[in-house]
PDB file of C-alpha atoms in Angstrom:
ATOM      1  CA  UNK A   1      26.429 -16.214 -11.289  1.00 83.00           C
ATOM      2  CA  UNK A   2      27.643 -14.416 -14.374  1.00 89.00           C
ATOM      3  CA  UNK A   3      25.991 -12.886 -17.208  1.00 89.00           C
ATOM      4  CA  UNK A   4      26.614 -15.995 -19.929  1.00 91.00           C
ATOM      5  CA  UNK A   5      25.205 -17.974 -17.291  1.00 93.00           C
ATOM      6  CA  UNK A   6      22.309 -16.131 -16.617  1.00 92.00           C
ATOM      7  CA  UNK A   7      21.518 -15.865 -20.358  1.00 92.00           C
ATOM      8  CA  UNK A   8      21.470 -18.831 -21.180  1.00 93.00           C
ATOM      9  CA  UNK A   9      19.198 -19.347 -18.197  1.00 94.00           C
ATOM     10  CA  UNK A  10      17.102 -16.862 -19.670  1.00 94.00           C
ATOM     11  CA  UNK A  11      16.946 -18.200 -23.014  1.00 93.00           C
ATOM     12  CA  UNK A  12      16.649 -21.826 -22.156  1.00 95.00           C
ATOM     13  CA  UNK A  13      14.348 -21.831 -19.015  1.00 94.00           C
ATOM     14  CA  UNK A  14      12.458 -18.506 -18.883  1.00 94.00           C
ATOM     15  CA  UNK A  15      11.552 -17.413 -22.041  1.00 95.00           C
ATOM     16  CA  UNK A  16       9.957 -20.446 -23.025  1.00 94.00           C
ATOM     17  CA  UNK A  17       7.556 -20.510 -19.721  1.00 93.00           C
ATOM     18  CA  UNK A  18       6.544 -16.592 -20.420  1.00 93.00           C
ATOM     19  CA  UNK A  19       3.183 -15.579 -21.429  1.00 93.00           C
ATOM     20  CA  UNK A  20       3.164 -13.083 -24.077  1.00 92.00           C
ATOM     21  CA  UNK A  21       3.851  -9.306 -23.632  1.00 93.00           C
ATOM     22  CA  UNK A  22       4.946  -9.682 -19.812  1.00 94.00           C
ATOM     23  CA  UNK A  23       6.837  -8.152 -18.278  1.00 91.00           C
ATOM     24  CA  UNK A  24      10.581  -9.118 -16.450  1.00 91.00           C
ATOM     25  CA  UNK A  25      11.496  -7.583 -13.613  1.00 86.00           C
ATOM     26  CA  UNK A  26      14.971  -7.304 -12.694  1.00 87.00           C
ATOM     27  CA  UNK A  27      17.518  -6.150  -9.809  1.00 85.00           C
ATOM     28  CA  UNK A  28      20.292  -4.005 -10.695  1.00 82.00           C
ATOM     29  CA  UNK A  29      23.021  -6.978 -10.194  1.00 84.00           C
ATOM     30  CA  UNK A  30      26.007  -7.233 -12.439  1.00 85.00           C
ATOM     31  CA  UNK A  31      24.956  -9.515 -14.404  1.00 84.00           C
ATOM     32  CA  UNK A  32      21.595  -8.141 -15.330  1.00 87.00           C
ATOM     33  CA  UNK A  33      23.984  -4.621 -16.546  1.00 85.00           C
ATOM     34  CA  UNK A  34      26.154  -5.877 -18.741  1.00 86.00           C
ATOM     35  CA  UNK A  35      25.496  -3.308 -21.897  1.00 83.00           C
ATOM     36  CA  UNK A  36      24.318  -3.811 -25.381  1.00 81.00           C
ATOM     37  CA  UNK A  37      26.400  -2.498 -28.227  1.00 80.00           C
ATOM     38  CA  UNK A  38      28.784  -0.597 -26.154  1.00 84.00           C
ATOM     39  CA  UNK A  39      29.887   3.190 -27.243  1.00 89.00           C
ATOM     40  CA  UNK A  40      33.248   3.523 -28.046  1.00 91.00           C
ATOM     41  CA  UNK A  41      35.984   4.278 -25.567  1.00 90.00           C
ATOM     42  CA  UNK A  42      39.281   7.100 -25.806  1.00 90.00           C
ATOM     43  CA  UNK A  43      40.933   4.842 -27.153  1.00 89.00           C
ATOM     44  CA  UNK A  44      39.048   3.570 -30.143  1.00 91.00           C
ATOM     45  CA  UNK A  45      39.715   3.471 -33.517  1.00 93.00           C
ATOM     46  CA  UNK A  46      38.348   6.922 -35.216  1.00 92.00           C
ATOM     47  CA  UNK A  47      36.392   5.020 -37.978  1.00 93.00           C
ATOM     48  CA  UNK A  48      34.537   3.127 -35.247  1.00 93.00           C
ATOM     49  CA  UNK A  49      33.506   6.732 -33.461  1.00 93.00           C
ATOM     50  CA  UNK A  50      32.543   8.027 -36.875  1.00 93.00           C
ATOM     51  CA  UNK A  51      30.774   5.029 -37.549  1.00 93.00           C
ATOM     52  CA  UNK A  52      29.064   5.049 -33.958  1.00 92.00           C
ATOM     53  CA  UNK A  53      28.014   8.581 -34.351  1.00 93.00           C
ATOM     54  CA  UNK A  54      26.276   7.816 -38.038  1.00 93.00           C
ATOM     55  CA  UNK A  55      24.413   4.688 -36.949  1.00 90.00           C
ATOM     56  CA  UNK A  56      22.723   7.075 -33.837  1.00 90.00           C
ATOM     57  CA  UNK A  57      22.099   9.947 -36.667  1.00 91.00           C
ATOM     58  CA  UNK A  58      24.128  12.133 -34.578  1.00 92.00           C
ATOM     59  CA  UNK A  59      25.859  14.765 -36.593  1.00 92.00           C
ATOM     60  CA  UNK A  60      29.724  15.494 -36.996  1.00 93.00           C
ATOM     61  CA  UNK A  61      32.050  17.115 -38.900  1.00 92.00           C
ATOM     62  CA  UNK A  62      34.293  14.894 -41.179  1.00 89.00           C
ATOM     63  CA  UNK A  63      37.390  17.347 -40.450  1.00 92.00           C
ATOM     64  CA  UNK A  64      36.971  16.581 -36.458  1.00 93.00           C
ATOM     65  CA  UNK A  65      39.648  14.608 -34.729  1.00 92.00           C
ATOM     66  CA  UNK A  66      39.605  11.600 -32.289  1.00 92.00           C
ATOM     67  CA  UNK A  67      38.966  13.648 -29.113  1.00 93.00           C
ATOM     68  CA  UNK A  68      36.352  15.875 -30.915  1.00 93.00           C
ATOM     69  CA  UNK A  69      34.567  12.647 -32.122  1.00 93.00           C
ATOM     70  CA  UNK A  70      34.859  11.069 -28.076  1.00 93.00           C
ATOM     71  CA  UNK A  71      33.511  13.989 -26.809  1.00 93.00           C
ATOM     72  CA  UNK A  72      30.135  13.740 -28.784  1.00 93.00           C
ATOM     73  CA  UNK A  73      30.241  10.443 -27.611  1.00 93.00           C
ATOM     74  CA  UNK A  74      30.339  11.352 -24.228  1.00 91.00           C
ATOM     75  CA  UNK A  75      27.778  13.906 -24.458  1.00 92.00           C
ATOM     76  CA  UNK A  76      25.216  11.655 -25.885  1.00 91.00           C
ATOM     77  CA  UNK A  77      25.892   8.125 -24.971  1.00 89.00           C
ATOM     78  CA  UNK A  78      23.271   7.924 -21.827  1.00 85.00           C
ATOM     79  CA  UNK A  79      20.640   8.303 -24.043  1.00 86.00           C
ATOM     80  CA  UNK A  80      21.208   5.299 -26.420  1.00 85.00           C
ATOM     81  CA  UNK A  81      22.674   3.223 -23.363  1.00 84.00           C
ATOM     82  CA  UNK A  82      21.136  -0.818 -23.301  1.00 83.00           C
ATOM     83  CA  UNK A  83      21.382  -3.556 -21.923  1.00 88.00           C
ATOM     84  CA  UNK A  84      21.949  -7.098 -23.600  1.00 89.00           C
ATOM     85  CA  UNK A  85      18.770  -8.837 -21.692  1.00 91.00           C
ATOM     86  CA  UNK A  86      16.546  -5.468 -22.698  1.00 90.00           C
ATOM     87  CA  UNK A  87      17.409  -6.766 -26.054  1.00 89.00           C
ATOM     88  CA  UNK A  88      16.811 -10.252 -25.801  1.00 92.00           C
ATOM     89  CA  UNK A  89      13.361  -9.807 -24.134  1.00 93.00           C
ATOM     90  CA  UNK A  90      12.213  -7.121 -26.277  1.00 91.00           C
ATOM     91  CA  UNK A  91      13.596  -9.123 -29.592  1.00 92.00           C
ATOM     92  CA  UNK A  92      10.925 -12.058 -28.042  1.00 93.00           C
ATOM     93  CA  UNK A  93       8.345  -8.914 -27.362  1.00 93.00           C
ATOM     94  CA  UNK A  94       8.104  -8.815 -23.615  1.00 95.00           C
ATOM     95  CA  UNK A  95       8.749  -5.389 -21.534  1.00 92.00           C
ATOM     96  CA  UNK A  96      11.411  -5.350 -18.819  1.00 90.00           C
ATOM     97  CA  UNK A  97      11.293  -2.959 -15.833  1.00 87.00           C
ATOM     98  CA  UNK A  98      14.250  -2.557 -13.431  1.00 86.00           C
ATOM     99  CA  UNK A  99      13.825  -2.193 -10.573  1.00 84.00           C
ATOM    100  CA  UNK A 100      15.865   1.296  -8.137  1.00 81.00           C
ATOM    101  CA  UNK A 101      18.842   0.094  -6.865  1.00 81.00           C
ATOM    102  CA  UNK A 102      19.594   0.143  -3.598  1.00 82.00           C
ATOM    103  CA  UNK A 103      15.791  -0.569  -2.583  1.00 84.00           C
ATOM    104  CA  UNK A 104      15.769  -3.729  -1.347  1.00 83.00           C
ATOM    105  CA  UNK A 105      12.535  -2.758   0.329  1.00 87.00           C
ATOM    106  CA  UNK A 106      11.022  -2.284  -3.442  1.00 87.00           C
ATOM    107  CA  UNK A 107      11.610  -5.819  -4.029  1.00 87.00           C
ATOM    108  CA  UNK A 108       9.128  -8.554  -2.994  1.00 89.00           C
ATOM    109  CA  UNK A 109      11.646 -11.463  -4.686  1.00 87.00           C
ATOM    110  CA  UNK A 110      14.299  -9.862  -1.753  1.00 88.00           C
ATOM    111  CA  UNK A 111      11.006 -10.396   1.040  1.00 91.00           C
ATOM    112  CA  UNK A 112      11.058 -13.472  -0.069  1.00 92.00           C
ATOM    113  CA  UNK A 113      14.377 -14.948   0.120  1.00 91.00           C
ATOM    114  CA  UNK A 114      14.659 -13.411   3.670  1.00 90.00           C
ATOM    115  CA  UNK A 115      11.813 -15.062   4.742  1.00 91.00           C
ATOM    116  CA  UNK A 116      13.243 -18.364   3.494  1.00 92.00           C
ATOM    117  CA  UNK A 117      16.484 -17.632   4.792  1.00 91.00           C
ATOM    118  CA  UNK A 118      15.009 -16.960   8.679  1.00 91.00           C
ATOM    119  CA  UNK A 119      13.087 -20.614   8.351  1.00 91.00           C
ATOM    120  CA  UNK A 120      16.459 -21.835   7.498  1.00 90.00           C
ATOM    121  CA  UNK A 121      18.020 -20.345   9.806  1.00 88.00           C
ATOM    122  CA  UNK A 122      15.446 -21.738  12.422  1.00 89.00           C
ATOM    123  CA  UNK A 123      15.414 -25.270  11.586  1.00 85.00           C
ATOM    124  CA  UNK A 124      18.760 -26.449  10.634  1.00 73.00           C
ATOM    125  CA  UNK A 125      21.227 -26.638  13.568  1.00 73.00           C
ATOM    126  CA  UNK A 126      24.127 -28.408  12.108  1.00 78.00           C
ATOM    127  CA  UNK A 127      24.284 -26.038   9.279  1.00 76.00           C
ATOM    128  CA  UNK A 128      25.140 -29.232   6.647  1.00 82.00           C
ATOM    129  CA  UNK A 129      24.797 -27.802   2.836  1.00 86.00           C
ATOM    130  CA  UNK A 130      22.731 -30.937   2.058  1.00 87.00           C
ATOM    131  CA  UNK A 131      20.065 -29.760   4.690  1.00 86.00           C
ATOM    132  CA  UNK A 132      20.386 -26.114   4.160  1.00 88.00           C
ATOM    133  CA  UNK A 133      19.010 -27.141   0.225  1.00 89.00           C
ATOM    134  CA  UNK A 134      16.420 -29.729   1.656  1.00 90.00           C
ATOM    135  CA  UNK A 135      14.890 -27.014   4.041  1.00 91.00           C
ATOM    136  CA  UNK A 136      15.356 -23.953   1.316  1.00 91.00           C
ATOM    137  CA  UNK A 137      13.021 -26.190  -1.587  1.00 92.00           C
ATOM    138  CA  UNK A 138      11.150 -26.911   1.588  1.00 92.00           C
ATOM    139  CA  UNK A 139       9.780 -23.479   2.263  1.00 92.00           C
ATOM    140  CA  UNK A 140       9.976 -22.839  -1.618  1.00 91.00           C
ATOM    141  CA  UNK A 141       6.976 -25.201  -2.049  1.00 91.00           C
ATOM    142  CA  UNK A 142       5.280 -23.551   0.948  1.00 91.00           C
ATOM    143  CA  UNK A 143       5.090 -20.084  -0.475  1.00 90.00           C
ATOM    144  CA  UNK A 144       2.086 -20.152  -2.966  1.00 89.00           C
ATOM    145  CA  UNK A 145       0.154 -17.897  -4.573  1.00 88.00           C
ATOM    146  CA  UNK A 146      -1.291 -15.847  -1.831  1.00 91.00           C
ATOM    147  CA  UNK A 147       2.024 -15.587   0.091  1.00 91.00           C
ATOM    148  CA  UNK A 148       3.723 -13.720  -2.707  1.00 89.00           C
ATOM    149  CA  UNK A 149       0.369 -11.247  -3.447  1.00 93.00           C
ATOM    150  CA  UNK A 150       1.007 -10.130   0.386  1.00 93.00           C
ATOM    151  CA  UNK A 151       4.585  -9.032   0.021  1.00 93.00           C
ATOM    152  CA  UNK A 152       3.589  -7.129  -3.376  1.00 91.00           C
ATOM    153  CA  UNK A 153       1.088  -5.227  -1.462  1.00 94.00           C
ATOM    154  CA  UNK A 154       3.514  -4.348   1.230  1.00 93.00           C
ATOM    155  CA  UNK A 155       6.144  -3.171  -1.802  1.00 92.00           C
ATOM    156  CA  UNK A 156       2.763  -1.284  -2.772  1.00 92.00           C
ATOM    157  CA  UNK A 157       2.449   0.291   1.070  1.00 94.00           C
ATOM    158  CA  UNK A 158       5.925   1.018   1.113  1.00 92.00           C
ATOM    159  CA  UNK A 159       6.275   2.987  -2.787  1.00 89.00           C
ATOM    160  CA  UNK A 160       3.008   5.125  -1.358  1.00 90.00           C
ATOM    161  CA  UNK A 161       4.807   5.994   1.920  1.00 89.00           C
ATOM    162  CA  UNK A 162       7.911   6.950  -0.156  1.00 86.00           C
ATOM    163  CA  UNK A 163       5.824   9.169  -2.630  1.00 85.00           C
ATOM    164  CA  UNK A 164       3.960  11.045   0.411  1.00 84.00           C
ATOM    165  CA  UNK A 165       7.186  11.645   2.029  1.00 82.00           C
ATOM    166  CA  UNK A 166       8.499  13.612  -1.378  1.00 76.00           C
ATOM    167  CA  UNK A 167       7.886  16.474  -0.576  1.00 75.00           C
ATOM    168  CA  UNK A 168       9.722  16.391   2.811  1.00 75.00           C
ATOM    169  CA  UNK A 169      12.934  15.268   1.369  1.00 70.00           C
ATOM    170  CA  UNK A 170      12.816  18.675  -0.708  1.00 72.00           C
ATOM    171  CA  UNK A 171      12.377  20.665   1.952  1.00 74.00           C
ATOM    172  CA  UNK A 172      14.898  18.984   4.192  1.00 72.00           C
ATOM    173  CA  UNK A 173      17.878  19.248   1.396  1.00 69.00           C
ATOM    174  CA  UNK A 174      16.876  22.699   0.595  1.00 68.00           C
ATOM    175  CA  UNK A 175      17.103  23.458   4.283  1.00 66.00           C
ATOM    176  CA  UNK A 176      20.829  21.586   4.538  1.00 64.00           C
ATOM    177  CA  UNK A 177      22.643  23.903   1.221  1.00 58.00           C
ATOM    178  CA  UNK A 178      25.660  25.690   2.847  1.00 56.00           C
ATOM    179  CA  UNK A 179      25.893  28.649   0.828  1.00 55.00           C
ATOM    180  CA  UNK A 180      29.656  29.691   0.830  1.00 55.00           C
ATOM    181  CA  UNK A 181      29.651  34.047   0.525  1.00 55.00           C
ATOM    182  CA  UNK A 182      33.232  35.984   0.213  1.00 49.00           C
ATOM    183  CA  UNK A 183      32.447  36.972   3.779  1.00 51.00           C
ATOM    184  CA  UNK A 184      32.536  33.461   5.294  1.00 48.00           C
ATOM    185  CA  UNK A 185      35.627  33.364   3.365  1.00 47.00           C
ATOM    186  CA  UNK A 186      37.478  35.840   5.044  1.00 49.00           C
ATOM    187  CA  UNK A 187      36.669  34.719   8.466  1.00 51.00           C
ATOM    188  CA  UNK A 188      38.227  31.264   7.438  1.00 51.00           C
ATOM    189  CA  UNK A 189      41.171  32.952   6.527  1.00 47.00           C
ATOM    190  CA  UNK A 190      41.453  34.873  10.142  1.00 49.00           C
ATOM    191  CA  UNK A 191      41.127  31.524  12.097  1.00 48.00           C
ATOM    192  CA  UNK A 192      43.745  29.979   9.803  1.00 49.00           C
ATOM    193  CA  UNK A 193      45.785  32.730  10.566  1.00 46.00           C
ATOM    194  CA  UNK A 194      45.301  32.843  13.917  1.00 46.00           C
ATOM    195  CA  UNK A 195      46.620  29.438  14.527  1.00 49.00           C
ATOM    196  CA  UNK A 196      50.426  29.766  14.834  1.00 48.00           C
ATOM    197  CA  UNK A 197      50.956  26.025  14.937  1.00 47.00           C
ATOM    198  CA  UNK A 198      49.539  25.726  11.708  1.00 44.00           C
ATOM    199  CA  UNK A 199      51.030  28.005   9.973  1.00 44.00           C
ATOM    200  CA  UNK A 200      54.900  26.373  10.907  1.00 47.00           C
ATOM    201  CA  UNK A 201      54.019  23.885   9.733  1.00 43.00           C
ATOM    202  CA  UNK A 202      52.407  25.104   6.218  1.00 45.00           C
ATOM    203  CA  UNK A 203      53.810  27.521   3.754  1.00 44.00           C
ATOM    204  CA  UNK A 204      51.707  29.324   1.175  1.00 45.00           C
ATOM    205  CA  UNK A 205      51.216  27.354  -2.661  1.00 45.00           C
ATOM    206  CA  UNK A 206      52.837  28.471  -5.360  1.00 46.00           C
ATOM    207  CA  UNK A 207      50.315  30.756  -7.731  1.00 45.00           C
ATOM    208  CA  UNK A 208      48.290  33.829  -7.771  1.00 45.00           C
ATOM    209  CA  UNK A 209      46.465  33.220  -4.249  1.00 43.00           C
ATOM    210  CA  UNK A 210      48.150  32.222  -1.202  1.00 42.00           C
ATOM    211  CA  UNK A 211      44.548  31.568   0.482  1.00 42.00           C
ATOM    212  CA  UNK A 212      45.726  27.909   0.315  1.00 43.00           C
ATOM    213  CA  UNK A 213      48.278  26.276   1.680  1.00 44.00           C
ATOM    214  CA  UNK A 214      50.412  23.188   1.065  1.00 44.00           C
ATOM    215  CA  UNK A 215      51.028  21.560   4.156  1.00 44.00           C
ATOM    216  CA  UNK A 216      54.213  19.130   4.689  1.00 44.00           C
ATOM    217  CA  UNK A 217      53.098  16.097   7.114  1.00 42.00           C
ATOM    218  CA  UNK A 218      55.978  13.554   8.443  1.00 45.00           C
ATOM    219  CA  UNK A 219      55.933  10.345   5.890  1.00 45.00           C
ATOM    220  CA  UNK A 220      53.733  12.501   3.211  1.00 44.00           C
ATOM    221  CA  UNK A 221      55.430  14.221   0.411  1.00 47.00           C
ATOM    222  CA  UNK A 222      53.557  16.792  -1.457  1.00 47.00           C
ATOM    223  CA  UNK A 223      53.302  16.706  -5.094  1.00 48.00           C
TER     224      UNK A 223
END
């Protein structure tokens, strides 16, 4: 699958079999990302900075130069960032929501392709691509109406468990921050000097601190 391909799928097949105002939920593949009216690169043309800056109303001086201009780009481009199928389905007035990545467990359409993947799995033996798409359209037309309301809920379950257990993330990341103090420092310093076979085989780096060192290892050259 690529993005043209899906497109056109969702211009062709979907859209036309919507009901008004829904709303399109979507996984965070490729091909769902690919960006809508891109911000410029580094190496743009500066006309096409200025001009990107003016169409988001966001202020610059005429007299700045190309890395000036980038770097108001940079600092602003998240919040104008879109995608081309946000476009498309809000252009036909239907919402999209995307859906966290990584969370397979958030999405019911991943429930139910392992669930058609195990019956698979269970009744083809000779593994033949002919069968494998007999038995998948198989269990497709098995899974109605009620089957997919049951794997919602258990997204449901599962987003409630995740919001009680919040508050225990916090607390456990606060409890893992390794606060570096000029103290703990120093000690590092005394057990690097205390190992003499380190220290042949490092010397100090050139600059104002020799509290690192550059160390030479065989078939590694330093830069």
């Amino acid at each position: 699958m690529n993005y043209e391909n899906y497109e056109r799928w969702l211009k062709t097949q979907l859209l036309p079999n919507l009901p008004p105002n829904s709303v399109v939920v979507v996984d965070n593949a490729s091909y769902h990302n690919k960006q809508y009216n891109l911000a410029p690169i580094s190496n743009a043309k500066k006309a096409d900075m200025q001009a990107w800056l003016t169409e988001k109303g966001i202020m610059y001086d005429k007299a700045y130069l190309k890395p000036q201009l980038y770097n108001l780009i940079k600092a602003n481009k998240d919040r104008f960032k879109t995608f081309s199928i946000n476009q498309i389905l809000v252009e036909n007035k239907h919402q999209i929501l995307r859906l966290p990545p990584y969370h397979p467990d958030l999405n019911p359409i991943e429930m139910a392709w392992s669930t058609i993947k195990q019956y698979v799995a269970s009744k083809n033996v000779t593994w033949n691509l002919n069968k494998c798409t007999e038995l998948i359209k198989e269990k497709v037309a098995q899974m109605g109406e009620r089957e997919w309301q049951i794997l919602c809920q258990k997204v449901k379950n599962i987003e409630e468990e995740y919001a009680k257990s919040d508050h225990v993330v916090d607390m456990m990341t606060e409890q893992f921050i390794i606060h570096v103090d000029e103290e703990s420092s120093e000690n590092d310093t005394d057990s690097d000097g205390a190992n003499d076979d380190s220290t042949d085989a490092c010397s100090p780096e050139p600059g104002p601190s020799t509290s690192k060192r550059l160390c030479t290892i065989e078939g590694v050259h330093p830069l």
